Tab-separated table of C-alpha atoms in Angstrom:
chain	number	residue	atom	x	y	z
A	972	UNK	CA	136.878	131.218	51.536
A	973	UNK	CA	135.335	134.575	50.677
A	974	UNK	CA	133.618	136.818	53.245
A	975	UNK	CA	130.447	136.460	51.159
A	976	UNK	CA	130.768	132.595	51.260
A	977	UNK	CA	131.948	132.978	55.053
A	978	UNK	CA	128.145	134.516	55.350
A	979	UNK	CA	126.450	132.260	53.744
A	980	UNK	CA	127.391	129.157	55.471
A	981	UNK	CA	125.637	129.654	58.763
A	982	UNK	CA	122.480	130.035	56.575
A	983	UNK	CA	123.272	126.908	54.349
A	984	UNK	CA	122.867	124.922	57.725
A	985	UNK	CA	119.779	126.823	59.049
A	986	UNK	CA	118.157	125.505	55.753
A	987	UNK	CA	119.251	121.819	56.453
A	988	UNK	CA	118.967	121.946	60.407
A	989	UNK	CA	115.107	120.868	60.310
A	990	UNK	CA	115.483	118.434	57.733
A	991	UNK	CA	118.265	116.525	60.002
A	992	UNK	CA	116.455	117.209	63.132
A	993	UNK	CA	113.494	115.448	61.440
A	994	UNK	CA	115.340	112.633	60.289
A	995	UNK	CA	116.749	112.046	63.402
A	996	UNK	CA	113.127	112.014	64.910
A	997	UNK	CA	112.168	109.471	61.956
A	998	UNK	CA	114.941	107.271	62.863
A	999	UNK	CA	114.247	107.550	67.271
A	1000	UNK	CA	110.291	106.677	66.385
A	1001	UNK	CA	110.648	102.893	65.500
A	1002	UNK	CA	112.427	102.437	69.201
A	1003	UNK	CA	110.342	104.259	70.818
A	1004	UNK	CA	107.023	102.611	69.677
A	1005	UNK	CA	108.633	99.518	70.645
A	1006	UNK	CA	109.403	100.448	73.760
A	1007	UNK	CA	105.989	101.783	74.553
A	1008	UNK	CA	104.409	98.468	73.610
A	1009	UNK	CA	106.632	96.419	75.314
A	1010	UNK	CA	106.112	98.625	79.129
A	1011	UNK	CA	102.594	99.413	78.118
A	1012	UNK	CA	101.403	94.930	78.164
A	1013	UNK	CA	104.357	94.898	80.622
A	1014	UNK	CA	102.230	97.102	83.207
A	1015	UNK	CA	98.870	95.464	82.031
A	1016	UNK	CA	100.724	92.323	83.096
A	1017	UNK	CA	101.554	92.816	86.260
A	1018	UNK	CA	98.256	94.579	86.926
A	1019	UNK	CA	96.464	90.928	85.958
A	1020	UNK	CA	99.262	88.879	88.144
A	1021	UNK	CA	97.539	91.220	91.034
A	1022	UNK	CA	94.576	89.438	90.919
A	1023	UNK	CA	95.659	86.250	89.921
A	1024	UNK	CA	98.203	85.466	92.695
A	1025	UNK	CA	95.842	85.698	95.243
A	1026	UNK	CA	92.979	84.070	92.986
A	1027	UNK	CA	95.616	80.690	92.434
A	1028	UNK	CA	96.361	80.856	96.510
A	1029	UNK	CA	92.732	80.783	97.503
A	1030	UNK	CA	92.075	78.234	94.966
A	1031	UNK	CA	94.980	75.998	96.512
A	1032	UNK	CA	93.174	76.570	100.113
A	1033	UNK	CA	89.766	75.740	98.774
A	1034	UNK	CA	90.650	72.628	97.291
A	1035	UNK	CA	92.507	71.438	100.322
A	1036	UNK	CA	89.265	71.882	102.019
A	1037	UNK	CA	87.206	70.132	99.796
A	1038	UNK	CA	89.203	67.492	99.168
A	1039	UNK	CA	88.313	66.517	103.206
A	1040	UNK	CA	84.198	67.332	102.768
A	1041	UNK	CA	83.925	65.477	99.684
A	1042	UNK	CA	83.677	62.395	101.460
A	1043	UNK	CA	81.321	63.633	104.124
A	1044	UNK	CA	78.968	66.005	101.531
A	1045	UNK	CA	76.041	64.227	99.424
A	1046	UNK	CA	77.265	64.457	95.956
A	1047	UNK	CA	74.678	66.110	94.816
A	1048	UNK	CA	74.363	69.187	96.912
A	1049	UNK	CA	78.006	69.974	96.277
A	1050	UNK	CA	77.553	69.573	92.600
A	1051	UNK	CA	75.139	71.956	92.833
A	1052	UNK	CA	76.982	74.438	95.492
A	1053	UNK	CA	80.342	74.004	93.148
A	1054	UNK	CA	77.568	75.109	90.178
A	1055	UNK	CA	76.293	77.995	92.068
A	1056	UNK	CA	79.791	79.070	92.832
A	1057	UNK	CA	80.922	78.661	89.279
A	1058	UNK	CA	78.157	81.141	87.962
A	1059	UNK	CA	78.511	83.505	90.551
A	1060	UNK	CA	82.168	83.497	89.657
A	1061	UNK	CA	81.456	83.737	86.302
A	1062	UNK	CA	79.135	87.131	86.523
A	1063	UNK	CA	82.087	88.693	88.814
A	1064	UNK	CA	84.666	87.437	85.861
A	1065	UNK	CA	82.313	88.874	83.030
A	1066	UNK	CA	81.731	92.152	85.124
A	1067	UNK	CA	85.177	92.548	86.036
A	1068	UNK	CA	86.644	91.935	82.123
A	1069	UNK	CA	83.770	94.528	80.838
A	1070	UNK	CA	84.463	97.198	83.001
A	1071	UNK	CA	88.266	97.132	81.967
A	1072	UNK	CA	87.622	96.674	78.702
A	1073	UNK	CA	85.164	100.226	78.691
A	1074	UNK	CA	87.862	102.065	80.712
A	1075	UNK	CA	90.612	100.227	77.922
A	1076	UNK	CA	88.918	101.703	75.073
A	1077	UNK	CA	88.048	105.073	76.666
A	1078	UNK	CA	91.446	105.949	77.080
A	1079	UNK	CA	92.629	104.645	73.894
A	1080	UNK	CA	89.736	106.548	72.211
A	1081	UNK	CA	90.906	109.576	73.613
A	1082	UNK	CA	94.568	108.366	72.660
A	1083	UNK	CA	93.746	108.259	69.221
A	1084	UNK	CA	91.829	111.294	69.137
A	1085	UNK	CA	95.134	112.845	70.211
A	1086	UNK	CA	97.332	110.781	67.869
A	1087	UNK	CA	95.390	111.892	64.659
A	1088	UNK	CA	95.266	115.550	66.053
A	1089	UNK	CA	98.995	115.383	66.246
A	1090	UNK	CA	99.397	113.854	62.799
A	1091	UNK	CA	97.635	116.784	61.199
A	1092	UNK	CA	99.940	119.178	63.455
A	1093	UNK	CA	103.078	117.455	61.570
A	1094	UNK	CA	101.088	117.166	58.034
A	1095	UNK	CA	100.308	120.712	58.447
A	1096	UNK	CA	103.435	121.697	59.211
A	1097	UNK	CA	101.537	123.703	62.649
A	1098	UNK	CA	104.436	124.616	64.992
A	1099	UNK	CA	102.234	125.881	67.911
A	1100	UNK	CA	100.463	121.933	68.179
A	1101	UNK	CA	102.009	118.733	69.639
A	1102	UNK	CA	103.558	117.088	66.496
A	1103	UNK	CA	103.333	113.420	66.000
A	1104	UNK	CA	106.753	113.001	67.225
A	1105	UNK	CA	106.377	115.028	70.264
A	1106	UNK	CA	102.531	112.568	71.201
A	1107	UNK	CA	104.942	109.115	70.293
A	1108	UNK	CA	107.741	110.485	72.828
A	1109	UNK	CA	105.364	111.275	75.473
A	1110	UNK	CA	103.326	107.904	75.517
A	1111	UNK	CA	107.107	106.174	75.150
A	1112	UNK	CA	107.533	108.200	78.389
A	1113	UNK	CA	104.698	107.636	80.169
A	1114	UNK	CA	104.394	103.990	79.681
A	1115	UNK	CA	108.061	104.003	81.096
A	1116	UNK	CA	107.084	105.794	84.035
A	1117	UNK	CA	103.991	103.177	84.862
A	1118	UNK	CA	105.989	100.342	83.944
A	1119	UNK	CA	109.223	100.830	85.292
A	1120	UNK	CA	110.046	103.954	87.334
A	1121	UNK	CA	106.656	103.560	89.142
A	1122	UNK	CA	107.316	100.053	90.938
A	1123	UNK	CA	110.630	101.400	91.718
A	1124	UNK	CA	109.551	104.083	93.570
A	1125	UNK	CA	107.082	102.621	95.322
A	1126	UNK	CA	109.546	100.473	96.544
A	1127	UNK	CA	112.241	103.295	97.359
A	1128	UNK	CA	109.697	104.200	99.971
A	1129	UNK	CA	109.196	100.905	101.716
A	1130	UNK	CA	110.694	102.048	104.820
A	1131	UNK	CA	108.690	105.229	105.012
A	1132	UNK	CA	105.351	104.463	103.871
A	1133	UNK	CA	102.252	103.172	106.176
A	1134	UNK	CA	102.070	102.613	109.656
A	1135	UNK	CA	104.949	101.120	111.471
A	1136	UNK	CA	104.851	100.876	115.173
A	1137	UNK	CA	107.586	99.316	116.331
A	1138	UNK	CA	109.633	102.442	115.656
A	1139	UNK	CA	107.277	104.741	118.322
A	1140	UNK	CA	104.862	107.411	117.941
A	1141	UNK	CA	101.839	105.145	118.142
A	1142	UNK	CA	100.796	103.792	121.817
A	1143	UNK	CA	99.198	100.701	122.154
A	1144	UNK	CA	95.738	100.740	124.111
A	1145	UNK	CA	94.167	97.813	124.156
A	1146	UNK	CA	94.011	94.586	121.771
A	1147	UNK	CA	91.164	91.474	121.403
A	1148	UNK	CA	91.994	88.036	119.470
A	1149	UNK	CA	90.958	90.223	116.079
A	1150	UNK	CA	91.986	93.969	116.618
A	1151	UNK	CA	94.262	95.978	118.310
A	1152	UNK	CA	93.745	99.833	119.097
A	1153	UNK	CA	96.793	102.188	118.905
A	1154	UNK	CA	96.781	105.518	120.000
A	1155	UNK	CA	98.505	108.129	117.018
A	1156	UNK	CA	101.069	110.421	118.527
A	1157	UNK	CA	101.754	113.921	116.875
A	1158	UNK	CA	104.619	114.058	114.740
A	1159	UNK	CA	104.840	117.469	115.080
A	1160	UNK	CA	106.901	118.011	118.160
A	1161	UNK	CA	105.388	121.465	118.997
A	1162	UNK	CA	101.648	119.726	119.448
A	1163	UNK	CA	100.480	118.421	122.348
A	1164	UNK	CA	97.343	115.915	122.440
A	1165	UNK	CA	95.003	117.784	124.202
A	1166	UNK	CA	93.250	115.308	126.297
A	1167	UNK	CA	90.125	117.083	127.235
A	1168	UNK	CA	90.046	117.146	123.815
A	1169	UNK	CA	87.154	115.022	121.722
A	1170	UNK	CA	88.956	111.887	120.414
A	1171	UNK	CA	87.870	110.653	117.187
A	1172	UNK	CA	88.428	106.706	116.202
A	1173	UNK	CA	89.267	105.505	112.938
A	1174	UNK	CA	89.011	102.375	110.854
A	1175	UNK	CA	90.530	101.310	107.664
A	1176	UNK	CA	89.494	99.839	104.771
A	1177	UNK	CA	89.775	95.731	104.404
A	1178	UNK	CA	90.645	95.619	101.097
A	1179	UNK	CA	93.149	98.513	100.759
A	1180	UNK	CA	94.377	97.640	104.411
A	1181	UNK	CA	95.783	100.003	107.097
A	1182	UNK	CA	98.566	101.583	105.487
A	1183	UNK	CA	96.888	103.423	102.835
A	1184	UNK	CA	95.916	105.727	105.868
A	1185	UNK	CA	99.458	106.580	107.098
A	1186	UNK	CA	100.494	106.995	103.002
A	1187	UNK	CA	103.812	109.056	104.518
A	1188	UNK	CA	103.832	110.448	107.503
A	1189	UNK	CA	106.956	112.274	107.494
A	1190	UNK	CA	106.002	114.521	104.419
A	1191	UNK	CA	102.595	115.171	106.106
A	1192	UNK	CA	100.639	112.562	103.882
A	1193	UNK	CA	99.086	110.711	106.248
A	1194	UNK	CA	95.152	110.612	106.711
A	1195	UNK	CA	95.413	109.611	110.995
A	1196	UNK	CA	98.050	111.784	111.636
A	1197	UNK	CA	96.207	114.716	109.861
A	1198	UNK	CA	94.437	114.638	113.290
A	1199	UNK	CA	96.873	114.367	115.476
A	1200	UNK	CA	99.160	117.056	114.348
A	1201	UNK	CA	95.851	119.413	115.304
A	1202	UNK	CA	95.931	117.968	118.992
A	1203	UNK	CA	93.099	115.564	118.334
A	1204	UNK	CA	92.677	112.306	120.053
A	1205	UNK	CA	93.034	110.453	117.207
A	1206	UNK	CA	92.537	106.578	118.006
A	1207	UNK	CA	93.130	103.474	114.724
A	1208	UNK	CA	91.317	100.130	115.340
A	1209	UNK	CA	93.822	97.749	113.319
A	1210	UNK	CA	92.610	94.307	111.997
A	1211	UNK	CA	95.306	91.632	113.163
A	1212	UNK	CA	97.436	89.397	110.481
A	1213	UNK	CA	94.459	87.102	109.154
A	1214	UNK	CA	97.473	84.487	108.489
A	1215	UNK	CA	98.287	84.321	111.969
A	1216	UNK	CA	95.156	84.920	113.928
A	1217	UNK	CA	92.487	82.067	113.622
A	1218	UNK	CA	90.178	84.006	115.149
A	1219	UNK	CA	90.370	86.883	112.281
A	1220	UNK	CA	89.918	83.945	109.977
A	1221	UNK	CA	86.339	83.088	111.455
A	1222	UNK	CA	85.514	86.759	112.781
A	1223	UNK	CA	81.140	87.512	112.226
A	1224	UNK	CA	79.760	91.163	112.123
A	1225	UNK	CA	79.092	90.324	116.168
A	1226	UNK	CA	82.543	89.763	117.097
A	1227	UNK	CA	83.328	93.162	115.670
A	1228	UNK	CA	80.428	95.373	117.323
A	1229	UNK	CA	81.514	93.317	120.593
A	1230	UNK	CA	85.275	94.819	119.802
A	1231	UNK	CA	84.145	98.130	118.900
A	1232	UNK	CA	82.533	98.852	121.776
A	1233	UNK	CA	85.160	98.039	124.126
A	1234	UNK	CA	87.482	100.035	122.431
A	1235	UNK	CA	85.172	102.735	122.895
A	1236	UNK	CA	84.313	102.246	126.607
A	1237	UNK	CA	88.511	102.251	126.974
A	1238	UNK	CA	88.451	105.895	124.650
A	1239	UNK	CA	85.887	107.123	126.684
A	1240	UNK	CA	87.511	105.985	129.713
A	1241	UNK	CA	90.554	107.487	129.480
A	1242	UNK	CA	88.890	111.208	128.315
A	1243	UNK	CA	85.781	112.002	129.846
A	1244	UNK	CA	83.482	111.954	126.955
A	1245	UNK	CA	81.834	110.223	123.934
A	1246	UNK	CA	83.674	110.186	120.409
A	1247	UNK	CA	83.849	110.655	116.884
A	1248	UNK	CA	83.984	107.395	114.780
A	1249	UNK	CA	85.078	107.643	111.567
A	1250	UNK	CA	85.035	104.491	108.754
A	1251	UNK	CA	87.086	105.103	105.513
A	1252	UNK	CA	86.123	103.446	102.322
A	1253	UNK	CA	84.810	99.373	103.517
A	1254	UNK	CA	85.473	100.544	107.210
A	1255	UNK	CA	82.792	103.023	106.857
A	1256	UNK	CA	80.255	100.468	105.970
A	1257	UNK	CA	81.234	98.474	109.810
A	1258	UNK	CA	81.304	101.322	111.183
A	1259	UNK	CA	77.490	101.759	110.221
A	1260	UNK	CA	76.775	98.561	111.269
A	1261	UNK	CA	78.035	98.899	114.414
A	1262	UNK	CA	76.281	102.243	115.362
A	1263	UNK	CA	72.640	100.309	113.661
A	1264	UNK	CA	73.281	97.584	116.058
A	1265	UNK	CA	72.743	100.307	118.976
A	1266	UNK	CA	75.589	98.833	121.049
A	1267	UNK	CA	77.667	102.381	120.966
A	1268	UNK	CA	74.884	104.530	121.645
A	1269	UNK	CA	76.284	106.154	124.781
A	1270	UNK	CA	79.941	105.592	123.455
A	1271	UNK	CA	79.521	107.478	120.117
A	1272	UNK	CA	78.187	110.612	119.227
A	1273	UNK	CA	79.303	111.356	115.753
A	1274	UNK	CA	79.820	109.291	112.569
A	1275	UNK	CA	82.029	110.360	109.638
A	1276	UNK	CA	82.479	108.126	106.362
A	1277	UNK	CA	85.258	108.875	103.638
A	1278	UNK	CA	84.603	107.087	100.395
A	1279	UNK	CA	81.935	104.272	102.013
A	1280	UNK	CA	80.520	102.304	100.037
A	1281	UNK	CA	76.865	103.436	101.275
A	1282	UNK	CA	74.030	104.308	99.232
A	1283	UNK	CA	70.895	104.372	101.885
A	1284	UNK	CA	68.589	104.663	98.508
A	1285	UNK	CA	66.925	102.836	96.041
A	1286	UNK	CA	67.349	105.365	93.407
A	1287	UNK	CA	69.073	104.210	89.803
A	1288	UNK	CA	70.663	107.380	89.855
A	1289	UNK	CA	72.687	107.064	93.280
A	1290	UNK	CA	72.680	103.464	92.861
């Protein structure tokens, strides 16, 4: 081979280097549209079975129970409590399915606003834009992520994540047949609760449960011992296993003030002085039911709410 030919064969390839690169792209884009279908209902699955476990489980209870009133009930004022139920679990069905389906087809919107933004990049031949390959890859990556390396992870940090007190650094105060109240230790060594200090009680949401509020304590993610590590106080009222307590099972809005404020007289006991209470997300909304009940009103001082599900107008707008 000549020099000059020698020369020109690096070039030769330059010239066919984008056209291969392409077709390779051409050829990965059938796989990974398939496999961004397949995790994308995957995830949508699993985020229905959610809901449905737990719907088919109650459903199991409340037919057990029925199946022993039926016999004691007139006929006709359970046909007409089993209607009222079935409409009023028809407008939560209808509510529920409609506010997925807007959030569904905002994000898809947006999708496709992006999709058909990247097609021009490629038709265009626009090297600074996200090319249609480049949007197809990242939604085949991101729907893996959601789908599969997501529930993974979560589980990878079983051991670490929420509260779990039988390994220390929580101290047990004082428990009733619904709640028990833990004090939240540091877990910075160097800090020391500072017992003079004004302690601040916390409850957690129903729904979400405790543990959302100790997310991971070790890395410093962790809402209760955000307090702590500053010397705080900090105090969490914990509902008991409703599975294993009867009395959680049948708990009113009474039973809880009556709770709350004998955890409080025990916090207040133990430093001198009235507290903080602090309700995050449903726990917010007891919490202001116990202060409006005026039971705490020489036990509490201060109210904070994170995320409560309080309005305390009438106005469209807030509503």
């Amino acid at each position: 081979m000549s020099e000059q030919q020698k020369s020109q064969a690096p070039n030769i390839a330059k010239v066919f280097e984008p056209g291969l690169e392409t077709g390779m792209r051409m050829f990965n884009t059938p796989g990974e549209l398939l496999s961004a279908a397949q995790n994308y209902w995957l995830a949508l699955l699993r985020y229905q079975m959610d809901f449905y476990f737990p719907m088919f489980k109650a459903m199991r209870y409340f037919n057990n129970v029925e199946s022993l009133r039926i016999m004691t009930e007139n006929p006709m004022d359970t046909v007409l409590q089993y209607t009222n139920l079935l409409q009023y679990n028809g407008e939560i069905f209808s509510l529920g399915q409609l506010n997925s389906l807007e959030a569904a087809l905002d994000y898809h919107a947006a999708d496709v606003r992006k999709a058909f933004s990247a097609w021009l990049n490629s038709f265009n031949g626009d090297q600074n834009g996200e090319s249609l390959f480049d949007f197809i890859a990242h939604n085949a990556g991101a729907t893996e992520i959601m789908a599969q390396r997501l529930p993974q992870e979560i589980k990878d940090i079983a051991d670490e994540y929420g509260f779990h007190f039988e390994r220390g650094g929580y101290e047990l105060i004082a428990e009733t047949d619904r709640f028990m109240l833990y004090q939240v230790l540091p877990t910075e060594k160097e800090t020391e609760v500072r017992q003079d200090g004004k302690p601040i009680l916390i409850v957690h949401p129903y729904v979400l449960g405790a543990d959302i509020l100790a997310f991971l304590p070790s890395e410093n993610k962790s809402y209760v011992h955000c307090f702590a590590n500053q010397g705080i106080p900090t105090y969490f009222r914990i509902l008991k296993d409703i599975g294993k307590n009867p009395a959680v099972q049948a708990i009113t809005l009474e039973d809880d003030i009556r709770d709350m404020k004998f955890f409080c007289e025990k916090i207040k006991e133990r430093h001198g002085r009235t507290l903080t209470l602090n309700g995050y997300c449903q726990g917010g909304l007891i919490t202001l039911a116990n202060l409006l009940s005026g039971e705490l009103d020489d036990l509490v001082d201060t109210h904070l709410t994170c995320v409560a599900p309080i309005d305390g107008t009438r106005s469209p707008g807030f509503a």
